Amino acid sequence: MTEVVVVGIGADGWDGLSPRARRAVEGADVLRGGARQLALVPDDVPAERVPWPAPMAPALAGLLEEHPGRRVVVLASGDPMLSGVGTSLVRLHGAGAVEVVPHPSSVTLACARLGWAVEETQVVSVVGRPVELVVPHATPGRRLLVLGSDGGTPAEVAALLTRLGYGASRLVALAQLGGPEERRSTGTAAGWPHGGTDPLVVTAVEVVADPGTVVLPTVPGLPDAAFEDDGQLTKREVRAVTLSRLAPVPGQLLWDVGGGAGSIGIEWMRTSPSCRAVAVEARADRVQRIRRNAVRLGVPGLEVVEGCAPEALAGLPAPDAVFVGGGATAQGLLEACWAALPVGGRLVANAVTVESEAVLATWFAGVGGNLVRLAVQRAEPVGGFTGWRSAMPVTIWSVTR
Ligand SMILES: C[S@@+](CC[C@H](N)C(=O)[O-])C[C@H]1O[C@@H](n2cnc3c(N)ncnc32)[C@H](O)[C@@H]1O
């Protein structure tokens, strides 16, 4: 049964509401919303207007109990289901309790103004989150719409793209979309001439690479030089094979045990914005390095736990896949990883020493899976000629539970 109606309202206010949306607002006993949205409703609408308190989260959770027996309408900005209060209310109370009356979103309006197809446009929300979330999407030719929480977002996006070697990208900051005060500011990322803009702003980006920029795809196997490391880095070719065995799936969680420079967890997360990872690393300096690499490569949400596995694994959320890049010989480590996996979960462990390889061979004999050995050679100058330099062979054990 519907218990609350969420009505989207744009910068064009009452004039822009559909007859259905107006009827809902006019028939409400209580209107909830931000001060800005409540002020858009004409004075002759009789409902009691109750602005959201700060913080808003407890009020959303208690909304259904707060106004017993009264018709409650929540006003939301634009489409309530795009980074909006509608999404929060459905999460809290279930889809059955919430009726949503949408309005065109800022994304729809921006695409209309720019002549962009919505389905070919990547939307990145940095509302209350680090601007580095844009990084995995910064590849030549892409069209991005960045949703931010204040007027500083266009300048932050411009500075980030310039640092990444995409200073030639074309930016359009679209403010107050759909309202009488709608306006736009344009420029390149490197030459962005505008400071802060109106806080109601969407930043549109056509990504253009500067000459010489190394493009980083979201497919695993980034160049080793993309990571800051102290030598403890799973090298590119081995990393690509390791990730293919881990088989990242959107929405899934990886434990990267023995995180080192964090490359496996980072590449897992770069495959999809909904992939999550926890890196467990014993050394404090490496923990800091993992955090720096994660931010730089656009996955600031990578969680890093400082501690020794298996003890440090206790209490972590259950994984869908586990990678063991270090510590395979530690007492009880593989047992703990195996026990944490659900049916269908993947375990991949890499070994470069005879001792750790022996542990993997024992597990392979016990539970099966695949044992693969990779010996990579890279061509390097030898005097005036070219010769093969061998990296240490890596044994990869992978198994599905
Ligand atoms: C070869 S590195 C992993 C490299 C990593 N996959 C990368 O590409 O960045 C192994 C790491 O495991 C860590 N380590 C070893 N034993 C561990 C344990 N029992 N718990 C947590 N970390 C451990 C080491 O400090 C080292 O940083």
CSV table of C-alpha atoms and ligand atoms in Angstrom, one decimal:
chain,number,residue,atom,x,y,z
A,1,MET,CA,0.0,0.0,0.0
A,2,THR,CA,1.3,3.4,-0.9
A,3,GLU,CA,2.1,5.4,2.2
A,4,VAL,CA,4.0,8.3,0.8
A,5,VAL,CA,4.0,10.0,-2.6
A,6,VAL,CA,7.3,11.6,-3.9
A,7,VAL,CA,6.8,14.3,-6.5
A,8,GLY,CA,9.7,15.6,-8.6
A,9,ILE,CA,9.8,19.4,-9.1
A,10,GLY,CA,12.2,21.2,-11.3
A,11,ALA,CA,13.7,24.8,-11.4
A,12,ASP,CA,10.5,25.7,-13.4
A,13,GLY,CA,8.5,25.1,-10.2
A,14,TRP,CA,4.7,24.9,-10.3
A,15,ASP,CA,4.5,25.7,-14.0
A,16,GLY,CA,6.5,22.6,-14.9
A,17,LEU,CA,4.4,20.1,-12.9
A,18,SER,CA,2.1,17.7,-14.7
A,19,PRO,CA,-1.6,17.6,-13.8
A,20,ARG,CA,-1.0,14.3,-11.8
A,21,ALA,CA,1.8,15.9,-9.8
A,22,ARG,CA,-0.3,19.0,-9.0
A,23,ARG,CA,-3.2,16.9,-7.9
A,24,ALA,CA,-0.9,15.0,-5.5
A,25,VAL,CA,0.5,18.2,-4.0
A,26,GLU,CA,-2.9,19.9,-3.7
A,27,GLY,CA,-4.4,16.9,-2.0
A,28,ALA,CA,-1.6,16.5,0.6
A,29,ASP,CA,-2.0,17.1,4.3
A,30,VAL,CA,1.8,17.4,4.8
A,31,LEU,CA,4.5,18.5,2.3
A,32,ARG,CA,8.0,17.6,3.1
A,33,GLY,CA,11.0,18.9,1.2
A,34,GLY,CA,14.0,21.2,1.2
A,35,ALA,CA,13.2,24.9,1.8
A,36,ARG,CA,13.9,25.5,-1.9
A,37,GLN,CA,11.3,23.0,-3.1
A,38,LEU,CA,8.7,24.0,-0.6
A,39,ALA,CA,9.0,27.6,-1.7
A,40,LEU,CA,8.1,26.6,-5.3
A,41,VAL,CA,4.6,25.6,-4.2
A,42,PRO,CA,1.9,28.4,-4.4
A,43,ASP,CA,0.7,29.9,-1.1
A,44,ASP,CA,-2.9,28.7,-1.7
A,45,VAL,CA,-1.9,25.0,-1.4
A,46,PRO,CA,-3.2,24.3,2.1
A,47,ALA,CA,-0.9,21.5,3.2
A,48,GLU,CA,1.4,22.0,6.2
A,49,ARG,CA,5.0,22.5,5.0
A,50,VAL,CA,7.6,20.8,7.0
A,51,PRO,CA,11.2,21.3,5.9
A,52,TRP,CA,13.8,18.5,6.3
A,53,PRO,CA,15.9,18.9,9.5
A,54,ALA,CA,19.7,18.5,9.3
A,55,PRO,CA,20.8,15.8,9.3
A,56,MET,CA,18.0,14.5,7.0
A,57,ALA,CA,18.6,10.7,7.3
A,58,PRO,CA,16.7,10.1,10.6
A,59,ALA,CA,13.7,12.0,9.3
A,60,LEU,CA,13.6,9.8,6.2
A,61,ALA,CA,13.7,6.7,8.3
A,62,GLY,CA,10.9,7.9,10.6
A,63,LEU,CA,8.8,9.5,8.0
A,64,LEU,CA,5.9,7.0,7.9
A,65,GLU,CA,5.5,7.1,11.7
A,66,GLU,CA,5.9,10.9,12.0
A,67,HIS,CA,2.6,11.8,10.3
A,68,PRO,CA,0.1,9.0,11.2
A,69,GLY,CA,-3.2,9.1,9.2
A,70,ARG,CA,-2.1,12.0,7.1
A,71,ARG,CA,-1.4,12.2,3.3
A,72,VAL,CA,2.3,12.9,3.0
A,73,VAL,CA,3.9,14.2,-0.2
A,74,VAL,CA,7.6,14.6,-0.4
A,75,LEU,CA,9.0,17.1,-2.9
A,76,ALA,CA,12.2,16.0,-4.7
A,77,SER,CA,14.4,17.8,-7.1
A,78,GLY,CA,13.9,16.6,-10.7
A,79,ASP,CA,13.7,12.9,-11.0
A,80,PRO,CA,13.4,11.5,-7.4
A,81,MET,CA,15.0,8.2,-8.5
A,82,LEU,CA,18.2,9.9,-9.8
A,83,SER,CA,20.6,10.4,-6.9
A,84,GLY,CA,17.5,11.6,-5.1
A,85,VAL,CA,15.3,11.2,-2.0
A,86,GLY,CA,13.0,8.7,-3.8
A,87,THR,CA,15.8,6.2,-4.0
A,88,SER,CA,16.5,6.7,-0.3
A,89,LEU,CA,12.8,6.3,0.7
A,90,VAL,CA,12.4,3.1,-1.4
A,91,ARG,CA,15.5,1.6,0.2
A,92,LEU,CA,14.2,2.4,3.7
A,93,HIS,CA,10.5,1.5,3.3
A,94,GLY,CA,10.2,-0.7,0.1
A,95,ALA,CA,9.0,0.1,-3.4
A,96,GLY,CA,5.4,-0.8,-2.4
A,97,ALA,CA,5.2,2.0,0.2
A,98,VAL,CA,6.4,4.8,-2.1
A,99,GLU,CA,4.7,6.2,-5.2
A,100,VAL,CA,7.0,8.2,-7.4
A,101,VAL,CA,5.8,11.0,-9.8
A,102,PRO,CA,8.9,11.9,-11.7
A,103,HIS,CA,9.9,15.1,-13.4
A,104,PRO,CA,12.6,15.3,-16.1
A,105,SER,CA,16.0,14.9,-14.4
A,106,SER,CA,19.0,17.2,-14.8
A,107,VAL,CA,20.5,14.5,-16.9
A,108,THR,CA,17.5,14.5,-19.3
A,109,LEU,CA,17.5,18.3,-19.5
A,110,ALA,CA,21.3,18.5,-20.1
A,111,CYS,CA,21.1,15.9,-22.8
A,112,ALA,CA,18.2,17.8,-24.4
A,113,ARG,CA,20.2,21.0,-24.4
A,114,LEU,CA,23.4,19.4,-25.8
A,115,GLY,CA,21.7,17.1,-28.3
A,116,TRP,CA,23.3,14.1,-26.6
A,117,ALA,CA,21.6,10.6,-26.5
A,118,VAL,CA,21.0,9.7,-22.9
A,119,GLU,CA,21.9,6.1,-23.4
A,120,GLU,CA,25.3,7.1,-24.8
A,121,THR,CA,26.1,9.4,-21.9
A,122,GLN,CA,27.9,8.2,-18.8
A,123,VAL,CA,26.5,9.8,-15.6
A,124,VAL,CA,28.9,10.1,-12.7
A,125,SER,CA,27.6,11.3,-9.4
A,126,VAL,CA,30.2,12.9,-7.1
A,127,VAL,CA,27.5,14.2,-4.7
A,128,GLY,CA,29.2,14.0,-1.3
A,129,ARG,CA,31.9,11.8,-2.9
A,130,PRO,CA,35.4,12.3,-4.3
A,131,VAL,CA,35.7,13.8,-7.7
A,132,GLU,CA,38.2,11.0,-8.6
A,133,LEU,CA,35.2,8.8,-9.3
A,134,VAL,CA,35.4,10.4,-12.8
A,135,VAL,CA,38.8,8.8,-13.5
A,136,PRO,CA,37.7,5.4,-14.8
A,137,HIS,CA,35.4,7.1,-17.3
A,138,ALA,CA,38.0,9.5,-18.6
A,139,THR,CA,38.7,7.9,-22.0
A,140,PRO,CA,38.8,9.7,-25.3
A,141,GLY,CA,35.5,10.3,-27.1
A,142,ARG,CA,33.3,9.7,-24.0
A,143,ARG,CA,30.5,12.0,-23.0
A,144,LEU,CA,30.1,12.4,-19.3
A,145,LEU,CA,27.6,14.2,-17.1
A,146,VAL,CA,29.0,14.9,-13.7
A,147,LEU,CA,26.5,15.5,-10.9
A,148,GLY,CA,28.0,17.5,-8.1
A,149,SER,CA,26.9,18.9,-4.7
A,150,ASP,CA,28.1,22.4,-5.2
A,151,GLY,CA,29.2,25.1,-7.5
A,152,GLY,CA,32.9,24.1,-7.2
A,153,THR,CA,32.3,20.8,-9.1
A,154,PRO,CA,33.0,22.2,-12.7
A,155,ALA,CA,36.4,23.6,-11.7
A,156,GLU,CA,37.3,20.4,-9.8
A,157,VAL,CA,36.4,18.3,-12.8
A,158,ALA,CA,38.5,20.6,-15.0
A,159,ALA,CA,41.5,20.4,-12.7
A,160,LEU,CA,41.2,16.6,-12.4
A,161,LEU,CA,41.0,16.1,-16.2
A,162,THR,CA,44.0,18.4,-16.8
A,163,ARG,CA,46.1,16.4,-14.2
A,164,LEU,CA,45.1,13.1,-16.0
A,165,GLY,CA,46.3,14.4,-19.4
A,166,TYR,CA,42.8,15.3,-20.7
A,167,GLY,CA,43.2,19.1,-20.5
A,168,ALA,CA,41.8,19.5,-24.1
A,169,SER,CA,38.4,18.1,-23.0
A,170,ARG,CA,35.5,20.4,-23.7
A,171,LEU,CA,33.4,21.3,-20.7
A,172,VAL,CA,29.9,22.9,-20.4
A,173,ALA,CA,28.6,23.8,-16.9
A,174,LEU,CA,24.8,23.9,-17.1
A,175,ALA,CA,23.2,25.8,-14.2
A,176,GLN,CA,19.6,26.1,-13.1
A,177,LEU,CA,18.5,23.7,-15.9
A,178,GLY,CA,14.8,24.2,-16.8
A,179,GLY,CA,14.4,27.4,-14.8
A,180,PRO,CA,14.2,31.1,-15.8
A,181,GLU,CA,17.8,31.6,-14.7
A,182,GLU,CA,19.2,28.8,-16.8
A,183,ARG,CA,22.7,29.6,-18.1
A,184,ARG,CA,25.8,27.8,-19.3
A,185,SER,CA,29.6,28.3,-19.0
A,186,THR,CA,31.9,26.7,-21.5
A,187,GLY,CA,35.6,26.1,-21.9
A,188,THR,CA,38.3,23.5,-22.0
A,189,ALA,CA,39.5,21.7,-18.9
A,190,ALA,CA,43.0,23.2,-19.0
A,191,GLY,CA,41.7,26.7,-19.7
A,192,TRP,CA,38.6,26.6,-17.5
A,193,PRO,CA,38.1,30.3,-16.8
A,194,HIS,CA,35.2,30.1,-14.4
A,195,GLY,CA,35.6,29.8,-10.6
A,196,GLY,CA,32.6,28.7,-8.6
A,197,THR,CA,29.2,28.5,-10.4
A,198,ASP,CA,25.6,28.3,-9.3
A,199,PRO,CA,25.3,25.2,-6.9
A,200,LEU,CA,22.6,23.7,-9.1
A,201,VAL,CA,24.9,22.7,-11.9
A,202,VAL,CA,25.6,19.7,-14.1
A,203,THR,CA,29.1,19.4,-15.7
A,204,ALA,CA,29.1,18.0,-19.2
A,205,VAL,CA,32.4,16.7,-20.6
A,206,GLU,CA,33.5,15.6,-24.0
A,207,VAL,CA,36.7,13.8,-23.2
A,208,VAL,CA,39.7,14.7,-25.4
A,209,ALA,CA,43.2,13.4,-24.7
A,210,ASP,CA,46.2,15.6,-24.8
A,211,PRO,CA,49.0,14.5,-27.1
A,212,GLY,CA,51.0,11.7,-25.5
A,213,THR,CA,48.5,10.8,-22.8
A,214,VAL,CA,48.5,7.0,-22.0
A,215,VAL,CA,44.9,5.9,-22.1
A,216,LEU,CA,44.0,3.6,-19.2
A,217,PRO,CA,41.1,1.2,-20.1
A,218,THR,CA,38.9,-0.5,-17.5
A,219,VAL,CA,40.0,-3.9,-18.8
A,220,PRO,CA,42.6,-5.4,-16.4
A,221,GLY,CA,46.3,-5.4,-17.2
A,222,LEU,CA,47.1,-1.7,-16.7
A,223,PRO,CA,50.8,-0.8,-17.3
A,224,ASP,CA,52.9,-1.3,-14.2
A,225,ALA,CA,53.9,2.3,-14.3
A,226,ALA,CA,50.2,3.3,-13.6
A,227,PHE,CA,50.8,2.2,-10.0
A,228,GLU,CA,53.1,3.7,-7.4
A,229,ASP,CA,55.0,0.6,-5.9
A,230,ASP,CA,57.9,-0.5,-3.9
A,231,GLY,CA,58.6,-3.7,-6.0
A,232,GLN,CA,55.6,-5.5,-4.4
A,233,LEU,CA,53.4,-5.4,-7.4
A,234,THR,CA,51.7,-8.2,-9.4
A,235,LYS,CA,53.1,-7.4,-12.8
A,236,ARG,CA,50.9,-6.6,-15.8
A,237,GLU,CA,50.7,-9.9,-17.6
A,238,VAL,CA,50.2,-11.9,-14.4
A,239,ARG,CA,47.7,-9.3,-13.2
A,240,ALA,CA,45.6,-9.7,-16.3
A,241,VAL,CA,45.5,-13.5,-16.0
A,242,THR,CA,44.8,-13.2,-12.2
A,243,LEU,CA,41.8,-10.9,-12.8
A,244,SER,CA,40.4,-13.1,-15.5
A,245,ARG,CA,40.4,-16.0,-13.0
A,246,LEU,CA,38.8,-13.8,-10.4
A,247,ALA,CA,36.1,-13.0,-12.9
A,248,PRO,CA,34.8,-9.6,-11.6
A,249,VAL,CA,31.0,-9.3,-11.7
A,250,PRO,CA,29.2,-6.0,-11.1
A,251,GLY,CA,28.1,-5.6,-7.5
A,252,GLN,CA,30.5,-8.2,-6.1
A,253,LEU,CA,33.0,-7.9,-3.3
A,254,LEU,CA,36.6,-9.0,-3.5
A,255,TRP,CA,39.1,-9.6,-0.6
A,256,ASP,CA,42.6,-8.7,-1.8
A,257,VAL,CA,44.7,-10.4,0.8
A,258,GLY,CA,48.2,-9.1,0.9
A,259,GLY,CA,47.3,-6.0,-1.0
A,260,GLY,CA,50.9,-4.8,-1.7
A,261,ALA,CA,50.3,-1.8,-4.0
A,262,GLY,CA,46.6,-2.6,-4.2
A,263,SER,CA,46.6,-3.4,-8.0
A,264,ILE,CA,44.3,-6.4,-7.9
A,265,GLY,CA,41.6,-4.7,-5.8
A,266,ILE,CA,41.9,-1.5,-7.8
A,267,GLU,CA,41.6,-3.3,-11.2
A,268,TRP,CA,38.7,-5.4,-9.8
A,269,MET,CA,36.9,-2.1,-8.9
A,270,ARG,CA,37.7,-0.4,-12.2
A,271,THR,CA,35.8,-3.0,-14.2
A,272,SER,CA,32.4,-1.6,-12.9
A,273,PRO,CA,31.4,1.3,-10.6
A,274,SER,CA,29.4,-1.3,-8.5
A,275,CYS,CA,32.4,-3.6,-7.8
A,276,ARG,CA,33.7,-3.3,-4.3
A,277,ALA,CA,37.0,-4.5,-2.7
A,278,VAL,CA,38.7,-4.7,0.6
A,279,ALA,CA,42.5,-4.9,0.6
A,280,VAL,CA,44.2,-6.4,3.7
A,281,GLU,CA,47.8,-5.4,4.1
A,282,ALA,CA,50.2,-6.0,7.0
A,283,ARG,CA,52.6,-3.0,6.4
A,284,ALA,CA,51.5,0.5,7.3
A,285,ASP,CA,53.6,2.2,4.5
A,286,ARG,CA,51.9,-0.1,1.9
A,287,VAL,CA,48.5,0.6,3.3
A,288,GLN,CA,49.1,4.3,2.6
A,289,ARG,CA,50.4,3.5,-0.9
A,290,ILE,CA,47.3,1.4,-1.6
A,291,ARG,CA,45.1,4.4,-0.6
A,292,ARG,CA,47.1,6.7,-2.9
A,293,ASN,CA,46.9,4.3,-5.8
A,294,ALA,CA,43.1,3.8,-5.3
A,295,VAL,CA,42.4,7.5,-5.4
A,296,ARG,CA,44.7,8.2,-8.4
A,297,LEU,CA,43.1,5.4,-10.4
A,298,GLY,CA,39.6,6.4,-9.6
A,299,VAL,CA,38.4,3.9,-7.0
A,300,PRO,CA,38.6,6.0,-3.8
A,301,GLY,CA,36.0,3.6,-2.2
A,302,LEU,CA,38.5,0.8,-2.0
A,303,GLU,CA,38.6,-0.2,1.7
A,304,VAL,CA,42.0,-0.9,3.2
A,305,VAL,CA,42.5,-2.9,6.4
A,306,GLU,CA,45.9,-2.7,8.1
A,307,GLY,CA,46.7,-6.0,9.7
A,308,CYS,CA,47.9,-9.5,9.3
A,309,ALA,CA,45.7,-12.2,7.7
A,310,PRO,CA,44.1,-14.4,8.8
A,311,GLU,CA,43.4,-12.5,12.0
A,312,ALA,CA,42.6,-9.3,10.1
A,313,LEU,CA,39.9,-11.0,8.0
A,314,ALA,CA,37.7,-11.5,11.0
A,315,GLY,CA,34.5,-9.4,10.8
A,316,LEU,CA,34.9,-8.4,7.1
A,317,PRO,CA,31.8,-8.6,5.0
A,318,ALA,CA,31.5,-11.9,3.2
A,319,PRO,CA,33.4,-11.9,-0.2
A,320,ASP,CA,32.3,-13.2,-3.6
A,321,ALA,CA,35.9,-13.7,-4.6
A,322,VAL,CA,39.2,-13.8,-2.7
A,323,PHE,CA,42.7,-13.1,-4.0
A,324,VAL,CA,45.7,-14.2,-2.0
A,325,GLY,CA,48.7,-12.2,-3.2
A,326,GLY,CA,50.8,-12.6,-0.1
A,327,GLY,CA,50.8,-14.7,3.1
A,328,ALA,CA,49.7,-18.0,1.5
A,329,THR,CA,52.0,-19.9,3.9
A,330,ALA,CA,50.6,-18.1,7.0
A,331,GLN,CA,48.9,-20.6,9.4
A,332,GLY,CA,45.2,-20.8,8.7
A,333,LEU,CA,45.1,-18.1,6.0
A,334,LEU,CA,43.9,-20.2,3.1
A,335,GLU,CA,41.5,-22.1,5.4
A,336,ALA,CA,39.9,-18.8,6.5
A,337,CYS,CA,39.6,-17.5,2.9
A,338,TRP,CA,38.1,-20.8,1.7
A,339,ALA,CA,35.6,-20.9,4.6
A,340,ALA,CA,34.5,-17.3,3.9
A,341,LEU,CA,33.5,-18.0,0.3
A,342,PRO,CA,30.0,-18.8,-0.7
A,343,VAL,CA,29.2,-21.6,-3.2
A,344,GLY,CA,30.2,-20.2,-6.6
A,345,GLY,CA,32.8,-17.9,-5.0
A,346,ARG,CA,36.3,-17.8,-6.6
A,347,LEU,CA,39.6,-18.2,-4.8
A,348,VAL,CA,42.8,-17.3,-6.6
A,349,ALA,CA,46.2,-17.5,-5.0
A,350,ASN,CA,49.6,-16.6,-6.5
A,351,ALA,CA,53.0,-18.0,-5.4
A,352,VAL,CA,56.5,-17.2,-6.3
A,353,THR,CA,58.4,-19.1,-3.7
A,354,VAL,CA,58.8,-22.9,-3.5
A,355,GLU,CA,57.2,-22.9,0.0
A,356,SER,CA,54.1,-21.1,-1.1
A,357,GLU,CA,53.9,-23.1,-4.3
A,358,ALA,CA,53.9,-26.3,-2.1
A,359,VAL,CA,51.0,-25.0,-0.1
A,360,LEU,CA,49.0,-24.3,-3.3
A,361,ALA,CA,49.9,-27.7,-4.7
A,362,THR,CA,48.5,-29.3,-1.5
A,363,TRP,CA,45.2,-27.4,-1.8
A,364,PHE,CA,45.0,-28.2,-5.5
A,365,ALA,CA,45.3,-31.9,-4.6
A,366,GLY,CA,42.7,-31.5,-1.9
A,367,VAL,CA,39.9,-29.4,-3.5
A,368,GLY,CA,40.9,-29.2,-7.2
A,369,GLY,CA,40.7,-26.2,-9.5
A,370,ASN,CA,43.4,-25.1,-11.9
A,371,LEU,CA,47.1,-24.7,-11.4
A,372,VAL,CA,48.8,-22.5,-13.9
A,373,ARG,CA,52.4,-21.4,-14.1
A,374,LEU,CA,53.3,-18.2,-15.9
A,375,ALA,CA,56.8,-17.4,-16.9
A,376,VAL,CA,56.9,-14.0,-18.5
A,377,GLN,CA,59.9,-12.7,-20.5
A,378,ARG,CA,60.3,-9.1,-21.6
A,379,ALA,CA,62.5,-8.0,-24.4
A,380,GLU,CA,65.2,-5.5,-23.2
A,381,PRO,CA,68.3,-4.0,-24.7
A,382,VAL,CA,71.5,-6.1,-24.5
A,383,GLY,CA,74.3,-3.9,-25.7
A,384,GLY,CA,73.2,-2.9,-29.1
A,385,PHE,CA,70.9,-5.9,-29.4
A,386,THR,CA,67.7,-7.1,-27.7
A,387,GLY,CA,67.4,-10.0,-25.3
A,388,TRP,CA,64.8,-11.7,-23.2
A,389,ARG,CA,64.8,-10.9,-19.5
A,390,SER,CA,62.8,-13.5,-17.4
A,391,ALA,CA,60.6,-12.4,-14.5
A,392,MET,CA,60.3,-14.9,-11.6
A,393,PRO,CA,57.7,-17.5,-12.6
A,394,VAL,CA,54.4,-17.2,-10.8
A,395,THR,CA,52.1,-20.2,-9.9
A,396,ILE,CA,48.4,-19.3,-10.0
A,397,TRP,CA,46.0,-21.6,-8.3
A,398,SER,CA,42.3,-20.8,-8.9
A,399,VAL,CA,39.2,-22.6,-7.8
A,400,THR,CA,35.5,-22.1,-7.6
A,401,ARG,CA,33.8,-23.2,-4.4
B,1,LIG,C1,53.5,-9.7,-3.7
B,1,LIG,S1,52.8,-8.5,-2.7
B,1,LIG,C2,51.2,-8.4,-3.5
B,1,LIG,C3,51.2,-7.5,-4.6
B,1,LIG,C4,49.8,-7.0,-5.0
B,1,LIG,N1,49.0,-8.0,-5.5
B,1,LIG,C5,50.0,-5.9,-6.0
B,1,LIG,O1,49.9,-6.1,-7.2
B,1,LIG,O2,50.1,-4.8,-5.5
B,1,LIG,C6,52.4,-9.4,-1.2
B,1,LIG,C7,52.0,-8.4,-0.1
B,1,LIG,O3,51.4,-9.3,0.9
B,1,LIG,C8,51.7,-8.7,2.2
B,1,LIG,N2,51.4,-9.8,3.2
B,1,LIG,C9,52.2,-10.9,3.3
B,1,LIG,N3,51.6,-11.7,4.3
B,1,LIG,C10,50.5,-11.1,4.7
B,1,LIG,C11,49.6,-11.4,5.7
B,1,LIG,N4,49.6,-12.6,6.4
B,1,LIG,N5,48.6,-10.5,5.9
B,1,LIG,C12,48.5,-9.4,5.3
B,1,LIG,N6,49.4,-9.0,4.3
B,1,LIG,C13,50.4,-9.9,4.1
B,1,LIG,C14,53.1,-8.2,2.1
B,1,LIG,O4,53.3,-7.1,3.0
B,1,LIG,C15,53.1,-7.6,0.6
B,1,LIG,O5,52.7,-6.3,0.6
